[in-house]
Amino acid sequence: MARIRRNPLLLAAILIWAAVPFSALGQAPAAAAPQLPPLTAVSVTGSARFSSDQLVAVSGLRLHQAVSLDAFNQVVRQLRASGDFRLVTYHYEYSASQGTHVEFEVTDQSGLLPPDFDNFVWLSKDQLLSLLRGKIPLFCGLVPPGGGVEQRIEAVLEAYLSQHGVSGATVEGLPAESELGGGFTGYKFIVGGVKIPVQRVSFAGAPPDLDKVLQAKAAGLLGTDYSHGRVLGSVAADFLPALRDRGFLQAALSAPVVAISDAAHNGVSVSFTLTPGTQYHWGDIGFQGNAVFDAKMLAGLVKLHSGGIADQSALDQGVSAILLQYQNAGYIRATVEPRFDWTQPGIAAPAIVVTEGPQFHMGTVTFEGVAVKSATMLAGLWKLAPGQPYSRTYLNQYLNSLGQRFNLRGANLRTTEAVDTIAKW
């Protein structure tokens, strides 16, 4: 079989030429590339995300039809435009007797992001993904960064809304950044241009007393525009704490189910299924890992009443008080974690596990950005002497005292703590 072998420079030139429109170069289109013998084999290798059959199906190439380099370069452009691949190349061979064989080699794009359809209430997420797979070739349920796939998703969703009578709606997809930094965590698609009021929130499985509590907490959602993120925020900040403060320490709420309840106004209802579990009472509290402070002293910081309703907030406040006790004694890296013994039915016996870590002592305090005379005066007001155990709350007390003594309006105060320099301006 005769083979066409191309060196890397020639291949690069072909791919660059294929990616630039003739109009951009100010040239007239060249003559069509010569026809090759009919295509007898085509494959795509290198992808862990798509099978060769999937990629061949979207290539548009058909066996037993004459092909050309133009057709192969068009497949390269198409696969690159999908955003799913970082690199696309191909090689081919042909003969008059055996036809043309072509193999495309792809490298999957890394860093694809999951989509979050925050307030698209007209379809479930599974239905949305199915819609997008049917409209966008090679959509795998994830969004490549760049490449324009997010714009195609926007267009599909806007077309769906228009076809289903939701006039004036727009869809915008934006990368969502991690709250802790470290890059993007997904693509959030938000419907704009229309109101989506929450008209009802329900809790299936909630007994009347708990339903009343939850409805009171849900009142803040009523009348607001639906947002999946806002609803989940209410679960974490309002619904579950209200249950756990009433002894339902293992209560669980299902994922919210949203449905159109008033199509004329895009009103929605939000429903949860509650599994309350056992209502617990406090058992005896225990401590592990504490050496600096004895258990009796630490227990006095935790306002739990043995036999009383197990209210989570009381335990949380006690844990915070214990942690502050350690931090004010110089153990600024201490951790305090409650764990439960569930062996007695209906009894929550918390064991508070302390990891004390090393004790830190006061080093030096410096003041930057002020005159030498002012720095000397400020240092004189600092009462935590070098060598004393460092107190985490002393810095705030010191700043408060400065605010009472001086007019700091408009001052830009910034503090840092480090192992060798505890407080620094």
Coordinates of C-alpha atoms in Angstrom, one line a residue:
M1 CA 0.0 0.0 0.0
A2 CA 1.4 3.4 -0.9
R3 CA 1.9 5.7 2.1
I4 CA 1.9 9.4 2.5
R5 CA 4.3 10.4 5.2
R6 CA 4.5 14.0 6.4
N7 CA 7.1 15.6 8.6
P8 CA 6.0 17.5 11.6
L9 CA 6.5 20.9 10.0
L10 CA 4.3 20.0 7.1
L11 CA 1.6 18.7 9.5
A12 CA 1.7 21.9 11.6
A13 CA 1.3 24.0 8.5
I14 CA -1.7 22.1 7.4
L15 CA -3.4 22.4 10.7
I16 CA -2.7 26.1 11.0
W17 CA -4.0 26.7 7.5
A18 CA -7.1 24.7 8.3
A19 CA -7.9 26.8 11.3
V20 CA -7.7 30.3 9.6
P21 CA -10.5 31.4 7.3
F22 CA -9.4 32.5 3.8
S23 CA -11.2 35.8 4.3
A24 CA -9.0 36.6 7.3
L25 CA -5.9 36.1 5.0
G26 CA -7.4 38.3 2.3
Q27 CA -7.0 35.5 -0.2
A28 CA -9.4 33.8 -2.6
P29 CA -10.3 30.2 -1.8
A30 CA -7.8 27.7 -3.2
A31 CA -8.9 25.0 -5.5
A32 CA -10.5 22.0 -3.9
A33 CA -8.0 19.4 -2.7
P34 CA -7.7 16.3 -4.9
Q35 CA -10.0 13.4 -4.2
L36 CA -8.6 10.4 -2.4
P37 CA -9.9 6.9 -3.0
P38 CA -13.1 6.0 -1.2
L39 CA -12.8 5.8 2.6
T40 CA -12.5 2.2 3.8
A41 CA -11.5 2.7 7.5
V42 CA -11.7 5.6 10.0
S43 CA -11.0 5.6 13.7
V44 CA -10.3 8.0 16.6
T45 CA -7.9 7.1 19.3
G46 CA -6.6 8.8 22.5
S47 CA -9.8 9.8 24.3
A48 CA -10.8 8.4 27.7
R49 CA -14.0 10.3 27.6
F50 CA -15.5 9.3 24.3
S51 CA -15.4 6.0 22.3
S52 CA -14.0 5.9 18.8
D53 CA -17.5 5.1 17.5
Q54 CA -19.0 8.2 19.1
L55 CA -16.3 10.5 17.6
V56 CA -16.5 8.8 14.2
A57 CA -20.3 9.3 14.2
V58 CA -20.0 13.1 14.7
S59 CA -17.1 13.4 12.2
G60 CA -19.5 13.3 9.2
L61 CA -17.1 10.9 7.4
R62 CA -18.8 8.0 5.7
L63 CA -17.3 4.8 4.5
H64 CA -17.1 4.0 0.8
Q65 CA -17.3 7.7 -0.2
A66 CA -14.5 9.7 -1.8
V67 CA -12.7 11.9 0.6
S68 CA -10.0 14.7 0.6
L69 CA -7.7 16.5 2.9
D70 CA -10.3 19.2 3.1
A71 CA -12.7 16.7 4.7
F72 CA -10.0 15.5 7.2
N73 CA -9.1 19.1 8.2
Q74 CA -12.8 19.9 8.6
V75 CA -13.0 17.1 11.2
V76 CA -10.0 18.5 13.0
R77 CA -11.7 21.9 13.2
Q78 CA -14.9 20.4 14.3
L79 CA -13.3 18.3 17.1
R80 CA -11.2 21.3 18.3
A81 CA -14.3 23.6 18.3
S82 CA -16.1 21.2 20.6
G83 CA -13.7 22.3 23.4
D84 CA -13.4 18.7 24.5
F85 CA -9.9 18.2 23.1
R86 CA -6.6 19.9 23.7
L87 CA -4.9 18.5 20.6
V88 CA -6.3 16.9 17.4
T89 CA -4.0 15.4 14.7
Y90 CA -4.4 12.7 12.0
H91 CA -2.5 10.5 9.7
Y92 CA -3.8 8.5 6.7
E93 CA -2.7 6.1 4.0
Y94 CA -4.3 5.0 0.7
S95 CA -4.0 2.9 -2.3
A96 CA -6.1 2.3 -5.4
S97 CA -6.8 -1.3 -4.3
Q98 CA -7.5 -0.8 -0.6
G99 CA -8.9 2.7 -0.4
T100 CA -8.2 5.3 2.2
H101 CA -7.5 4.7 5.9
V102 CA -7.5 7.6 8.3
E103 CA -6.9 7.7 12.0
F104 CA -7.4 10.8 14.1
E105 CA -5.5 11.1 17.4
V106 CA -7.0 13.3 20.1
T107 CA -5.9 14.5 23.6
D108 CA -8.7 15.1 26.0
Q109 CA -9.0 18.6 27.4
S110 CA -8.4 18.7 31.2
G111 CA -10.2 20.8 33.7
L112 CA -13.8 20.3 32.5
L113 CA -16.3 21.8 34.9
P114 CA -19.7 20.5 36.1
P115 CA -22.7 22.7 35.1
D116 CA -25.0 24.1 37.8
F117 CA -28.4 25.1 36.6
D118 CA -29.2 27.4 39.6
N119 CA -32.7 28.6 38.7
F120 CA -33.7 26.7 35.6
V121 CA -36.9 25.3 37.1
W122 CA -38.7 24.1 34.0
L123 CA -36.7 20.8 33.7
S124 CA -35.0 18.5 36.1
K125 CA -31.2 18.3 35.9
D126 CA -31.4 14.9 34.2
Q127 CA -33.8 16.3 31.7
L128 CA -31.6 19.3 31.1
L129 CA -28.5 17.1 30.5
S130 CA -30.5 15.0 28.1
L131 CA -31.7 18.0 26.2
L132 CA -28.2 19.3 25.9
R133 CA -26.8 16.0 24.7
G134 CA -29.4 15.9 22.0
K135 CA -28.6 19.5 20.8
I136 CA -24.8 19.8 21.3
P137 CA -22.6 17.2 19.7
L138 CA -20.1 15.6 22.1
F139 CA -21.7 17.2 25.1
C140 CA -20.6 14.8 27.9
G141 CA -22.3 16.5 30.9
L142 CA -19.3 18.7 31.6
V143 CA -18.3 22.1 30.3
P144 CA -14.8 22.7 28.8
P145 CA -13.2 26.0 29.9
G146 CA -13.2 28.2 26.8
G147 CA -14.2 26.8 23.4
G148 CA -17.6 28.4 23.5
V149 CA -19.5 25.4 24.8
E150 CA -21.1 27.6 27.5
Q151 CA -22.5 29.9 24.8
R152 CA -24.0 26.9 23.0
I153 CA -25.6 25.8 26.3
E154 CA -27.0 29.3 26.8
A155 CA -28.5 29.3 23.3
V156 CA -30.1 25.8 23.7
L157 CA -31.7 26.8 27.0
E158 CA -32.9 30.2 25.7
A159 CA -34.5 28.5 22.7
Y160 CA -36.3 26.0 25.0
L161 CA -37.7 28.8 27.1
S162 CA -38.9 30.7 24.1
Q163 CA -40.5 27.6 22.6
H164 CA -42.3 27.0 25.9
G165 CA -43.8 30.5 26.3
V166 CA -41.3 32.0 28.8
S167 CA -40.8 35.3 27.0
G168 CA -38.0 37.7 27.7
A169 CA -35.9 35.1 29.5
T170 CA -32.1 35.1 29.1
V171 CA -29.5 32.5 30.2
E172 CA -26.0 33.4 31.3
G173 CA -23.3 30.9 32.1
L174 CA -20.4 32.0 34.3
P175 CA -17.6 30.1 35.9
A176 CA -18.1 29.7 39.7
E177 CA -15.0 30.3 41.8
S178 CA -14.2 28.4 44.9
E179 CA -14.8 30.3 48.1
L180 CA -11.5 29.1 49.4
G181 CA -9.6 30.0 46.2
G182 CA -7.9 27.5 44.0
G183 CA -9.7 28.1 40.8
F184 CA -13.1 27.4 39.4
T185 CA -15.4 24.7 40.6
G186 CA -18.1 24.7 37.9
Y187 CA -20.2 26.7 35.5
K188 CA -23.3 28.3 36.9
F189 CA -26.2 29.0 34.4
I190 CA -28.7 31.6 35.6
V191 CA -32.0 32.5 34.0
G192 CA -32.5 36.3 33.9
G193 CA -35.2 38.6 32.6
V194 CA -38.1 36.9 34.4
K195 CA -39.3 36.5 38.0
I196 CA -39.4 33.0 39.5
P197 CA -41.2 33.5 42.8
V198 CA -41.2 30.8 45.5
Q199 CA -44.9 30.4 46.4
R200 CA -44.8 27.3 48.7
V201 CA -42.3 25.3 50.7
S202 CA -43.3 21.9 52.0
F203 CA -41.7 19.2 54.2
A204 CA -43.2 15.7 53.6
G205 CA -42.8 13.4 56.5
A206 CA -42.6 16.2 59.1
P207 CA -44.9 15.8 62.1
P208 CA -47.1 18.8 62.9
D209 CA -44.8 20.3 65.6
L210 CA -41.7 20.1 63.4
D211 CA -43.6 21.3 60.3
K212 CA -44.6 24.4 62.2
V213 CA -40.9 25.1 63.1
L214 CA -39.7 24.5 59.5
Q215 CA -42.5 26.6 58.0
A216 CA -41.4 29.5 60.2
K217 CA -37.9 29.1 59.0
A218 CA -39.0 28.9 55.4
A219 CA -41.0 32.1 55.5
G220 CA -37.9 34.0 54.4
L221 CA -37.9 32.2 51.1
L222 CA -41.5 32.9 50.2
G223 CA -41.9 35.6 47.5
T224 CA -38.2 35.6 46.7
D225 CA -36.8 34.5 43.3
Y226 CA -36.0 30.8 43.3
S227 CA -32.3 30.0 43.6
H228 CA -31.0 26.5 44.2
G229 CA -28.0 27.9 46.0
R230 CA -30.2 30.1 48.3
V231 CA -32.4 27.1 49.1
L232 CA -29.4 25.0 50.1
G233 CA -28.2 27.8 52.2
S234 CA -31.5 27.8 54.1
V235 CA -31.1 24.0 54.6
A236 CA -27.7 24.5 56.2
A237 CA -28.3 27.7 58.1
D238 CA -32.0 27.4 59.1
F239 CA -33.7 24.0 58.6
L240 CA -31.2 21.5 59.9
P241 CA -30.1 23.7 62.9
A242 CA -33.7 24.1 63.9
L243 CA -34.1 20.3 64.0
R244 CA -30.9 19.6 65.8
D245 CA -31.6 22.2 68.5
R246 CA -34.7 20.1 69.3
G247 CA -32.8 16.9 69.7
F248 CA -33.1 15.5 66.2
L249 CA -29.3 15.3 65.8
Q250 CA -29.4 12.9 62.9
A251 CA -32.3 14.5 61.0
A252 CA -31.9 14.5 57.2
L253 CA -33.6 16.4 54.5
S254 CA -33.8 15.2 50.9
A255 CA -32.5 17.3 48.0
P256 CA -35.1 20.0 47.2
V257 CA -37.5 19.2 44.4
V258 CA -38.8 22.3 42.6
A259 CA -41.9 22.3 40.3
I260 CA -43.8 25.0 38.5
S261 CA -46.9 25.8 40.5
D262 CA -48.1 28.8 38.6
A263 CA -47.1 28.8 34.9
A264 CA -48.6 32.2 34.2
H265 CA -46.2 33.8 36.7
N266 CA -43.4 31.2 36.7
G267 CA -44.2 30.6 40.4
V268 CA -42.7 27.5 41.9
S269 CA -43.1 25.2 44.9
V270 CA -40.2 23.6 46.7
S271 CA -40.6 20.4 48.5
F272 CA -38.4 18.3 50.8
T273 CA -38.8 14.9 52.4
L274 CA -37.8 14.9 56.1
T275 CA -36.4 11.9 57.9
P276 CA -36.4 13.2 61.5
G277 CA -34.9 10.2 63.2
T278 CA -34.7 9.8 66.9
Q279 CA -35.1 12.7 69.3
Y280 CA -32.0 12.5 71.6
H281 CA -31.4 13.5 75.1
W282 CA -27.9 14.4 76.5
G283 CA -25.9 11.7 78.2
D284 CA -22.7 12.2 80.2
I285 CA -20.0 14.3 78.6
G286 CA -16.4 13.0 78.3
F287 CA -13.1 14.4 77.2
Q288 CA -10.1 12.9 75.4
G289 CA -6.6 14.3 74.7
N290 CA -6.8 17.1 77.3
A291 CA -3.7 17.6 79.5
V292 CA -3.4 21.3 80.0
F293 CA -6.9 21.7 81.5
D294 CA -8.7 19.1 83.5
A295 CA -12.1 17.6 82.5
K296 CA -14.0 19.2 85.3
M297 CA -12.9 22.7 84.3
L298 CA -13.7 22.0 80.6
A299 CA -17.1 20.6 81.5
G300 CA -17.9 23.8 83.1
L301 CA -17.6 25.6 79.8
V302 CA -20.1 23.3 78.2
K303 CA -23.7 24.1 79.3
L304 CA -25.2 20.6 78.8
H305 CA -27.7 19.2 81.2
S306 CA -27.7 15.4 81.4
G307 CA -31.1 14.0 80.5
G308 CA -32.2 17.3 78.8
I309 CA -33.1 17.6 75.1
A310 CA -29.9 17.4 73.1
D311 CA -29.6 20.8 71.5
Q312 CA -26.8 21.1 69.0
S313 CA -26.3 24.9 69.5
A314 CA -25.5 24.4 73.2
L315 CA -22.8 21.9 72.3
D316 CA -21.4 24.1 69.6
Q317 CA -21.1 27.0 72.0
G318 CA -19.3 24.8 74.5
V319 CA -16.9 23.6 71.9
S320 CA -16.1 27.2 70.9
A321 CA -15.6 28.2 74.5
I322 CA -13.1 25.3 75.0
L323 CA -11.2 26.2 71.9
L324 CA -11.0 29.9 73.0
Q325 CA -9.8 28.7 76.4
Y326 CA -6.9 26.9 74.7
Q327 CA -6.1 29.8 72.3
N328 CA -6.0 32.3 75.1
A329 CA -3.4 30.1 76.8
G330 CA -1.1 30.1 73.8
Y331 CA -2.4 26.9 72.1
I332 CA -3.4 28.7 68.9
R333 CA -3.3 25.5 66.8
A334 CA -5.5 23.5 69.2
T335 CA -8.5 21.7 67.7
V336 CA -11.6 20.6 69.5
E337 CA -14.0 18.1 68.0
P338 CA -17.1 16.5 69.4
R339 CA -17.8 12.9 68.8
F340 CA -20.9 10.9 69.8
D341 CA -21.5 7.5 71.4
W342 CA -24.9 6.4 70.1
T343 CA -24.9 3.0 71.8
Q344 CA -27.7 3.9 74.3
P345 CA -31.0 4.3 72.5
G346 CA -32.2 7.9 72.5
I347 CA -29.0 9.1 74.4
A348 CA -26.3 11.3 72.8
A349 CA -23.2 11.0 74.9
P350 CA -20.6 13.5 73.5
A351 CA -16.9 12.9 73.8
I352 CA -14.9 16.0 73.1
V353 CA -11.6 15.2 71.6
V354 CA -8.9 17.8 72.1
T355 CA -5.6 18.1 70.2
E356 CA -3.7 20.6 72.1
G357 CA -0.6 21.1 70.0
P358 CA 2.4 23.4 71.0
Q359 CA 2.1 26.4 73.2
F360 CA 3.1 29.7 71.7
H361 CA 4.5 32.7 73.5
M362 CA 4.5 36.4 72.8
G363 CA 7.5 37.5 70.7
T364 CA 7.7 41.1 69.5
V365 CA 5.1 43.5 68.3
T366 CA 6.0 46.0 65.6
F367 CA 4.1 48.9 64.0
E368 CA 4.6 49.8 60.4
G369 CA 3.3 52.8 58.4
V370 CA 3.4 55.2 61.4
A371 CA 6.0 57.7 62.6
V372 CA 8.6 56.5 65.0
K373 CA 7.2 58.5 67.9
S374 CA 3.7 57.0 67.3
A375 CA 5.1 53.5 67.0
T376 CA 6.8 54.0 70.4
M377 CA 3.6 55.2 72.0
L378 CA 1.6 52.4 70.5
A379 CA 4.2 49.8 71.7
G380 CA 3.9 51.3 75.2
L381 CA 0.2 50.5 75.3
W382 CA 0.8 46.9 74.4
K383 CA 0.7 45.0 77.7
L384 CA 1.3 41.4 76.6
A385 CA 5.0 41.0 77.4
P386 CA 7.5 38.9 75.5
G387 CA 7.6 35.4 76.8
Q388 CA 4.1 35.3 78.1
P389 CA 1.6 32.8 76.6
Y390 CA 0.1 34.4 73.6
S391 CA -3.6 35.2 73.9
R392 CA -5.7 35.0 70.7
T393 CA -8.2 37.6 72.1
Y394 CA -5.7 40.1 73.4
L395 CA -5.1 41.6 69.9
N396 CA -8.8 42.4 69.6
Q397 CA -8.9 43.8 73.1
Y398 CA -5.9 46.0 72.2
L399 CA -7.5 47.3 69.0
N400 CA -10.7 48.1 70.9
S401 CA -8.8 50.0 73.5
L402 CA -7.1 52.1 70.7
G403 CA -10.5 52.8 69.2
Q404 CA -11.8 54.1 72.5
R405 CA -8.6 56.2 73.1
F406 CA -8.0 57.7 69.6
N407 CA -10.1 58.7 66.6
L408 CA -9.2 56.0 64.1
R409 CA -11.9 56.9 61.5
G410 CA -10.4 56.5 58.1
A411 CA -7.4 54.6 59.4
N412 CA -6.5 51.4 57.5
L413 CA -5.5 48.9 60.1
R414 CA -4.3 45.5 59.1
T415 CA -2.9 42.9 61.5
T416 CA -1.0 39.6 60.9
E417 CA 0.1 36.9 63.2
A418 CA 3.2 34.7 62.6
V419 CA 5.3 32.4 64.6
D420 CA 8.1 34.9 64.8
T421 CA 6.1 38.1 64.7
I422 CA 2.8 37.8 66.5
A423 CA 1.2 41.2 65.6
K424 CA 2.3 43.4 62.8
W425 CA 0.9 46.6 61.3

